[in-house]
mmCIF file of C-alpha atoms in Angstrom:
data_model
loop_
_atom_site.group_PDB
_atom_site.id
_atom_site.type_symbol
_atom_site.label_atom_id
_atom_site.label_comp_id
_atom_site.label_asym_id
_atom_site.label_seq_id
_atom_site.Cartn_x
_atom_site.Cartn_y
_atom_site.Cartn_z
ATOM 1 C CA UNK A 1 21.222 -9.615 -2.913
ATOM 2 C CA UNK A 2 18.175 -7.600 -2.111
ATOM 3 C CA UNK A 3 18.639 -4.091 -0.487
ATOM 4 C CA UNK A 4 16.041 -5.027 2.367
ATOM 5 C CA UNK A 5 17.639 -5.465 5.111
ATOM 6 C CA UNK A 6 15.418 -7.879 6.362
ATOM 7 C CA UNK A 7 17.504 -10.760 4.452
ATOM 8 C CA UNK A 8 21.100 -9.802 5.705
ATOM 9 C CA UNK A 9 21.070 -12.794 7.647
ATOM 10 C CA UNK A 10 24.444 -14.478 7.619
ATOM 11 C CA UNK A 11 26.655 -14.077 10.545
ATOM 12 C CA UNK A 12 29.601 -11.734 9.146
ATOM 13 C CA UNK A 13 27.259 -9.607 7.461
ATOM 14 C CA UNK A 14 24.145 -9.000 10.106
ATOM 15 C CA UNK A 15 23.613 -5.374 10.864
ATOM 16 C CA UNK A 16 22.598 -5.085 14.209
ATOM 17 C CA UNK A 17 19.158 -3.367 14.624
ATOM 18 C CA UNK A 18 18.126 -1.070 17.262
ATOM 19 C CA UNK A 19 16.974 -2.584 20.324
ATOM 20 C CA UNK A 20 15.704 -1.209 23.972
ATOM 21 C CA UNK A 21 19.002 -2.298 25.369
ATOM 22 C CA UNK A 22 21.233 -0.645 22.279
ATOM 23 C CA UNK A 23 19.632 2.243 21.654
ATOM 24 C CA UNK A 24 21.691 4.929 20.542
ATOM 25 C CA UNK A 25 20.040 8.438 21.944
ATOM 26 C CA UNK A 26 21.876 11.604 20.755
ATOM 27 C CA UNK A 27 19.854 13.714 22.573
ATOM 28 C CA UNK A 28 17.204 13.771 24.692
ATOM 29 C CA UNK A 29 14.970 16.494 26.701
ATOM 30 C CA UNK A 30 11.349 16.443 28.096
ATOM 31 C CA UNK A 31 9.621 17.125 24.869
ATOM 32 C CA UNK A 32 12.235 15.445 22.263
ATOM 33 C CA UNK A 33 14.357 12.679 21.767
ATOM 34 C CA UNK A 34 16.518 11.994 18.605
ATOM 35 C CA UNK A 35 18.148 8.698 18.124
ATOM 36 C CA UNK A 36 21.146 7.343 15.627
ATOM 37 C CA UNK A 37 18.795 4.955 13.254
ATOM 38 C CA UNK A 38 20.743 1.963 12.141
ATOM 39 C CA UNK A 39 20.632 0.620 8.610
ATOM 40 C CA UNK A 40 17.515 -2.364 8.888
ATOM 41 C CA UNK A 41 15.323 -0.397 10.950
ATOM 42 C CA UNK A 42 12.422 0.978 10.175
ATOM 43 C CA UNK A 43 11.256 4.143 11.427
ATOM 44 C CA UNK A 44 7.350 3.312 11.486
ATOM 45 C CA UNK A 45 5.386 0.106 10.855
ATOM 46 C CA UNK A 46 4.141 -0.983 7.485
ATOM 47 C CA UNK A 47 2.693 -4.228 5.873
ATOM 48 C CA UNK A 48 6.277 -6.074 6.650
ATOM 49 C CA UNK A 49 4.596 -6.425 10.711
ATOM 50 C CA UNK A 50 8.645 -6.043 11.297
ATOM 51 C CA UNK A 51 9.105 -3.559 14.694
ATOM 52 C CA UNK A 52 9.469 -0.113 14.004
ATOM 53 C CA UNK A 53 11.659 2.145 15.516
ATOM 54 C CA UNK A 54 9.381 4.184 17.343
ATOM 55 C CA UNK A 55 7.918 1.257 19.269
ATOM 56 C CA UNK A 56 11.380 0.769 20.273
ATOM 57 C CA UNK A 57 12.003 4.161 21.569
ATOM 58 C CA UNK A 58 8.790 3.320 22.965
ATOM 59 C CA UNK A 59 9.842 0.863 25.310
ATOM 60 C CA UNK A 60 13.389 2.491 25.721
ATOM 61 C CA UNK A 61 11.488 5.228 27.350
ATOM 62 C CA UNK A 62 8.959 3.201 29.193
ATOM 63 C CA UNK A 63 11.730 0.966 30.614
ATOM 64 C CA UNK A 64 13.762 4.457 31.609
ATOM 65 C CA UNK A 65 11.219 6.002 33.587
ATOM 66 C CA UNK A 66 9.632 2.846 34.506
ATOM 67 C CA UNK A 67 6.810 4.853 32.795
ATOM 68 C CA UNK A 68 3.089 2.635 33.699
ATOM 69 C CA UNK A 69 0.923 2.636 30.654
ATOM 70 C CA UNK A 70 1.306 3.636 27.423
ATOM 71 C CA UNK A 71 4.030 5.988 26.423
ATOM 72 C CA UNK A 72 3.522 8.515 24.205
ATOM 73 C CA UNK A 73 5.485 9.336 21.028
ATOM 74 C CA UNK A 74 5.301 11.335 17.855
ATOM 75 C CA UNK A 75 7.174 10.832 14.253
ATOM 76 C CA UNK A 76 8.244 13.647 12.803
ATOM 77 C CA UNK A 77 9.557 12.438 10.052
ATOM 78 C CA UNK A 78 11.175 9.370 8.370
ATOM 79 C CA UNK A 79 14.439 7.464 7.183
ATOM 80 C CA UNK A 80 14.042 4.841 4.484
ATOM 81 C CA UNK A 81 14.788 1.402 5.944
ATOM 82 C CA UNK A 82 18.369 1.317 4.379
ATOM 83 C CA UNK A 83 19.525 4.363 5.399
ATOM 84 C CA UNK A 84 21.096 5.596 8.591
ATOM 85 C CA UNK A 85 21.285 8.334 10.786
ATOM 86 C CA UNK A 86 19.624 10.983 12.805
ATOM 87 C CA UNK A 87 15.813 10.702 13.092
ATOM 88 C CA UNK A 88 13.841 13.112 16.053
ATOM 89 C CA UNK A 89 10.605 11.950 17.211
ATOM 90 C CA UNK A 90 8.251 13.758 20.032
ATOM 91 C CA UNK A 91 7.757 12.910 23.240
ATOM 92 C CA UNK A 92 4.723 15.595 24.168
ATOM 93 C CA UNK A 93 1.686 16.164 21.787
ATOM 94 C CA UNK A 94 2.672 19.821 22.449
ATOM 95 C CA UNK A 95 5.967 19.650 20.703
ATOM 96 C CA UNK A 96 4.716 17.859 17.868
ATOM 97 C CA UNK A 97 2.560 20.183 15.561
ATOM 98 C CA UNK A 98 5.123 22.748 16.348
ATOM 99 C CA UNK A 99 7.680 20.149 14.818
ATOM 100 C CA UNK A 100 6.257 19.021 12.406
ATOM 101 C CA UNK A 101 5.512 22.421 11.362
ATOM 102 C CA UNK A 102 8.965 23.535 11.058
ATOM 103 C CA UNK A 103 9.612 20.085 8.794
ATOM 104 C CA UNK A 104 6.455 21.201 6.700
ATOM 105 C CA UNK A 105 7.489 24.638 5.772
ATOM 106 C CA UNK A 106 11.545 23.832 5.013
ATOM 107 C CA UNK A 107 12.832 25.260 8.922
ATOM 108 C CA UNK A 108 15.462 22.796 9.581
ATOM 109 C CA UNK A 109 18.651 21.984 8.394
ATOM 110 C CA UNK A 110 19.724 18.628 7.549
ATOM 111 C CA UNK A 111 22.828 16.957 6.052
ATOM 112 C CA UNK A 112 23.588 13.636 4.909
ATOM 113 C CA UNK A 113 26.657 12.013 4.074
ATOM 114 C CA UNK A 114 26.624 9.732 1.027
ATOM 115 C CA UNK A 115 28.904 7.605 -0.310
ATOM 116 C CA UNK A 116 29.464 7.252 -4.404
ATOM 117 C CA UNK A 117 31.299 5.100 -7.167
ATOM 118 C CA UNK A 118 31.216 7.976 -9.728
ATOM 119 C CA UNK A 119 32.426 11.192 -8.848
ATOM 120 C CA UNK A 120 29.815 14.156 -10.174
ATOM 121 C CA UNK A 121 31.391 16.122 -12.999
ATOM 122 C CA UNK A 122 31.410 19.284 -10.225
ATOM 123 C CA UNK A 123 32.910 19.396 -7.138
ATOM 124 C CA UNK A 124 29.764 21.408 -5.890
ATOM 125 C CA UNK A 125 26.783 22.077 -7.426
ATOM 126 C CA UNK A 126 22.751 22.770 -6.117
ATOM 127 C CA UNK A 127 21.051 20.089 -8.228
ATOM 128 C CA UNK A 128 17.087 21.250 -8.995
ATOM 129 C CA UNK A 129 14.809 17.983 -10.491
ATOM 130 C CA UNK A 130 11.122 17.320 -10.321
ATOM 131 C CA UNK A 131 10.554 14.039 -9.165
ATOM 132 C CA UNK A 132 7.749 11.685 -9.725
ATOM 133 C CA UNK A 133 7.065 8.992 -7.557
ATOM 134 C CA UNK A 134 5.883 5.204 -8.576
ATOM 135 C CA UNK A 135 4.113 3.689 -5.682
ATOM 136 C CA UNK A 136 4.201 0.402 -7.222
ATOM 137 C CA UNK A 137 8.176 0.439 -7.171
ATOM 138 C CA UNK A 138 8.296 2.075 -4.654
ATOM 139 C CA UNK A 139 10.863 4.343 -6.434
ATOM 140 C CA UNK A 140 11.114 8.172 -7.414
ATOM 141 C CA UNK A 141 12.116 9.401 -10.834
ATOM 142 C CA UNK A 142 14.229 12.113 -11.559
ATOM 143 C CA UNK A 143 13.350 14.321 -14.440
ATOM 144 C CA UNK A 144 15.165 17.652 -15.743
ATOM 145 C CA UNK A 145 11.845 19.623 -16.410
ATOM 146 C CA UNK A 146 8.520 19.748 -14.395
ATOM 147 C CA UNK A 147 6.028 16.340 -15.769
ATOM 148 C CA UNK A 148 2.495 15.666 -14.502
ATOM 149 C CA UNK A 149 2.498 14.785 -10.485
ATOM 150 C CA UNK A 150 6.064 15.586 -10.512
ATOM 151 C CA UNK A 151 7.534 18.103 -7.456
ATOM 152 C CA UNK A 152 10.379 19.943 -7.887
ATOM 153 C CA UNK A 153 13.212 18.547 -5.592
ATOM 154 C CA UNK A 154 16.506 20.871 -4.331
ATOM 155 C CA UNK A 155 19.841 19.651 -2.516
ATOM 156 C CA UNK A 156 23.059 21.008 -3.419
ATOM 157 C CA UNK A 157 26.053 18.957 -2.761
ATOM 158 C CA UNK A 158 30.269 19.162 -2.135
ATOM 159 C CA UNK A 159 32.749 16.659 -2.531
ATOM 160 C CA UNK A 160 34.354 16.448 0.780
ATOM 161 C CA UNK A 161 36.640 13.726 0.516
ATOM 162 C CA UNK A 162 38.338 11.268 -2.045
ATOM 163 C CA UNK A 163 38.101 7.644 -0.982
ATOM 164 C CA UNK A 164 40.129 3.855 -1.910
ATOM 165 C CA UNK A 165 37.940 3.432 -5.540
ATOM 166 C CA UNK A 166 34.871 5.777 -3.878
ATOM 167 C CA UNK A 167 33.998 9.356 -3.424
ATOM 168 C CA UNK A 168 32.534 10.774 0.231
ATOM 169 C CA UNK A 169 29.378 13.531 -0.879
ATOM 170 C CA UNK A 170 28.028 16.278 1.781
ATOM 171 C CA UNK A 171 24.218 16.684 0.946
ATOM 172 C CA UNK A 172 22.248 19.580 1.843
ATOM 173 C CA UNK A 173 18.511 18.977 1.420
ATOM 174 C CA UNK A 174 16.729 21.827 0.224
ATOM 175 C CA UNK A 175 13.253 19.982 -0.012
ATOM 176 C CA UNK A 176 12.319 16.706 1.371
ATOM 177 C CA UNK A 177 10.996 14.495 -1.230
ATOM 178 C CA UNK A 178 10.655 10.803 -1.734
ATOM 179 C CA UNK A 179 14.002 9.217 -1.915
ATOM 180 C CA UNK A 180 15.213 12.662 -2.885
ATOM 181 C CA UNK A 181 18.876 12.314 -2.743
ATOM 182 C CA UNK A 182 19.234 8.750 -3.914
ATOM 183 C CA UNK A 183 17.662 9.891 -7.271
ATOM 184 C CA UNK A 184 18.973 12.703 -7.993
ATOM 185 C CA UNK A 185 22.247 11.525 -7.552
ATOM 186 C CA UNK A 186 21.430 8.698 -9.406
ATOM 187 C CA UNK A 187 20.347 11.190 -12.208
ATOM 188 C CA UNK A 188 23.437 12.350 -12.306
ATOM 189 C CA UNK A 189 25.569 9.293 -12.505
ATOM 190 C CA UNK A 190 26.716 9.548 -8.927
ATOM 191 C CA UNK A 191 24.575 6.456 -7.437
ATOM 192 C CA UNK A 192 25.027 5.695 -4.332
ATOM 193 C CA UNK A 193 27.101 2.655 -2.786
ATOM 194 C CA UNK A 194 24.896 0.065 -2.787
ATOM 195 C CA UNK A 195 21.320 1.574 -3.706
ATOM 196 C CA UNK A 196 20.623 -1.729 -6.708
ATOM 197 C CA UNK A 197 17.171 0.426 -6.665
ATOM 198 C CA UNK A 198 18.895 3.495 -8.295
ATOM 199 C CA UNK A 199 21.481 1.681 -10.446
ATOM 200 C CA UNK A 200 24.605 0.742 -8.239
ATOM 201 C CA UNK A 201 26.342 -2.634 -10.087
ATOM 202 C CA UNK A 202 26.035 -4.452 -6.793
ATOM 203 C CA UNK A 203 24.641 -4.944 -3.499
ATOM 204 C CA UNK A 204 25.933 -4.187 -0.012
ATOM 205 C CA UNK A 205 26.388 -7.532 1.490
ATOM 206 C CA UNK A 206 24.576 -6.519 4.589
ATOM 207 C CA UNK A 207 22.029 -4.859 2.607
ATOM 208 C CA UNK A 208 22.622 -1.349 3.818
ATOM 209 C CA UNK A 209 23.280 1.707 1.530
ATOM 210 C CA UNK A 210 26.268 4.175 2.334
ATOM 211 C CA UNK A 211 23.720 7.095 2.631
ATOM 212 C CA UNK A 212 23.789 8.280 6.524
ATOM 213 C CA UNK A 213 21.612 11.590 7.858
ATOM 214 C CA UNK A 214 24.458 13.380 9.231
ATOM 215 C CA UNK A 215 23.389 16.123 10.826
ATOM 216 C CA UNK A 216 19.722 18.118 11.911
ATOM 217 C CA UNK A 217 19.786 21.746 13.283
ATOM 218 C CA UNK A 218 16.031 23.148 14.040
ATOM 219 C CA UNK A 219 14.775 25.519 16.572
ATOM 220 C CA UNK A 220 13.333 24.033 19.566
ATOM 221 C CA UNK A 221 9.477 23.968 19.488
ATOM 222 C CA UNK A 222 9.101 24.760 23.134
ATOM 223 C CA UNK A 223 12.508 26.524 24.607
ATOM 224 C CA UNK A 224 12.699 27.959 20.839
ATOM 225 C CA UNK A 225 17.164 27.155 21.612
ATOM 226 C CA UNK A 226 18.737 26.458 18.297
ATOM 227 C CA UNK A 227 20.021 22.646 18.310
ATOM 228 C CA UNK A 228 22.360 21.072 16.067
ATOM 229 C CA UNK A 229 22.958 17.273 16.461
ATOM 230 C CA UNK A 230 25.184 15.027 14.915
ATOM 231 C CA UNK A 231 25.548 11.196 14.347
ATOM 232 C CA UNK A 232 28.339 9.236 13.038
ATOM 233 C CA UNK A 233 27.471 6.839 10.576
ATOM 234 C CA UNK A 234 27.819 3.122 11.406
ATOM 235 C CA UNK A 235 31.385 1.081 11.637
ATOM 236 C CA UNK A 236 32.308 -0.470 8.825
ATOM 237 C CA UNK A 237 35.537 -0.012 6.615
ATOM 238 C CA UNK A 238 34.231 2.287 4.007
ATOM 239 C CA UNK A 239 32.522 4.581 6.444
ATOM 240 C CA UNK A 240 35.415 4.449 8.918
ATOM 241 C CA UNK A 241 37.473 5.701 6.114
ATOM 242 C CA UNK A 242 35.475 9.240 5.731
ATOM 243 C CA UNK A 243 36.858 10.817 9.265
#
């Protein structure tokens, strides 16, 4: 089965998307709002014409403050569509060159949560690959020395917890690159549950991959107060299984 969500159709395996009405806000203040992202949605429109997540937050808001007009909103940064977990967007064009600052130069701190087949040889280790992306693919590879168009990509990651048959990883991005952690992991023989694109043997059946964005910490871009948020990834048995 395909990775995109957009085909998880039958009835036990439907992931159910974010909507106005389900909308799960972790935190929320006059300049910001940060929602859990479910796997399926996607963060900002593209050629698919499927609804993007910020339209949604869109009309959350709208609906909230019974807001006339249009409502205003910024993305700050993005989720791939199989992926879960925390993504902030703006809710003042003041805030949002000041965030998206702080993304630019490497000022937050953000942890995922991935789930893996193959243990990595280390317990903990700071992986360093430069990746080059294929546009056609859509797909990043990882290489152990710099090539042409490559950038060099940084996490480090710990083994936090020993699963039935699978292994729970703690990600610490040091540089946000295209599909950064699914192919470096990949690289070294830790895919990811259900990423087909990097080299897992099979499919989720809902189409999701066990990769969830855990946890942001940035400094505010107006009250400068240091926040921290953190999501839980979605309810299923495997994910259940990592508390």
């Amino acid at each position: 089965m395909s990775t995109d969500l957009r085909n998880a159709t039958t009835k036990e395996n439907i992931i159910k998307k974010s909507s106005i009405k389900n909308l799960d806000v972790l935190y929320e203040d006059n300049h910001l709002i940060v929602v859990n992202k479910r796997p399926g949605d996607i963060v900002q429109g593209d050629k698919t014409g499927d609804t993007p997540l910020s339209e949604i937050v869109k009309g959350f808001l709208k609906e909230k403050y019974n807001k006339p007009g249009n409502v205003y909103l910024g993305v700050v940064h993005r989720l791939d569509r199989p992926t879960s977990g925390i993504v902030l967007f703006s809710k003042t064009s003041k805030a949002l060159p000041r965030l998206n600052k702080l993304f630019a130069e490497g000022k937050t701190e953000k942890t995922y949560w991935a789930v893996v087949k193959q243990v990595p040889d280390k317990k903990e280790a700071t992986l360093t690959h430069w990746l080059k992306r294929n546009p056609k693919q859509n797909k990043s590879y990882a290489y152990p020395q710099e090539v042409a168009d490559s950038k060099k990509a940084i996490l480090s990651y710990q083994t936090i917890k020993v699963l039935n048959n699978y292994f729970l990883l703690e990600v610490d991005l040091h540089t946000g690159r295209h599909h950064q952690i699914r192919s470096q992991l990949a690289a070294i023989g830790s895919t990811i549950k259900g990423d087909l694109k990097y080299g897992a043997d099979r499919s989720n059946k809902n189409g999701s991959i066990h990769l969830h964005a855990r946890k942001l910490t940035f400094t505010h871009p107006v009250s400068k107060e240091h926040i921290t948020v953190v999501a839980n990834p979605p309810k299923d048995p495997i994910w259940d299984s990592c508390y």
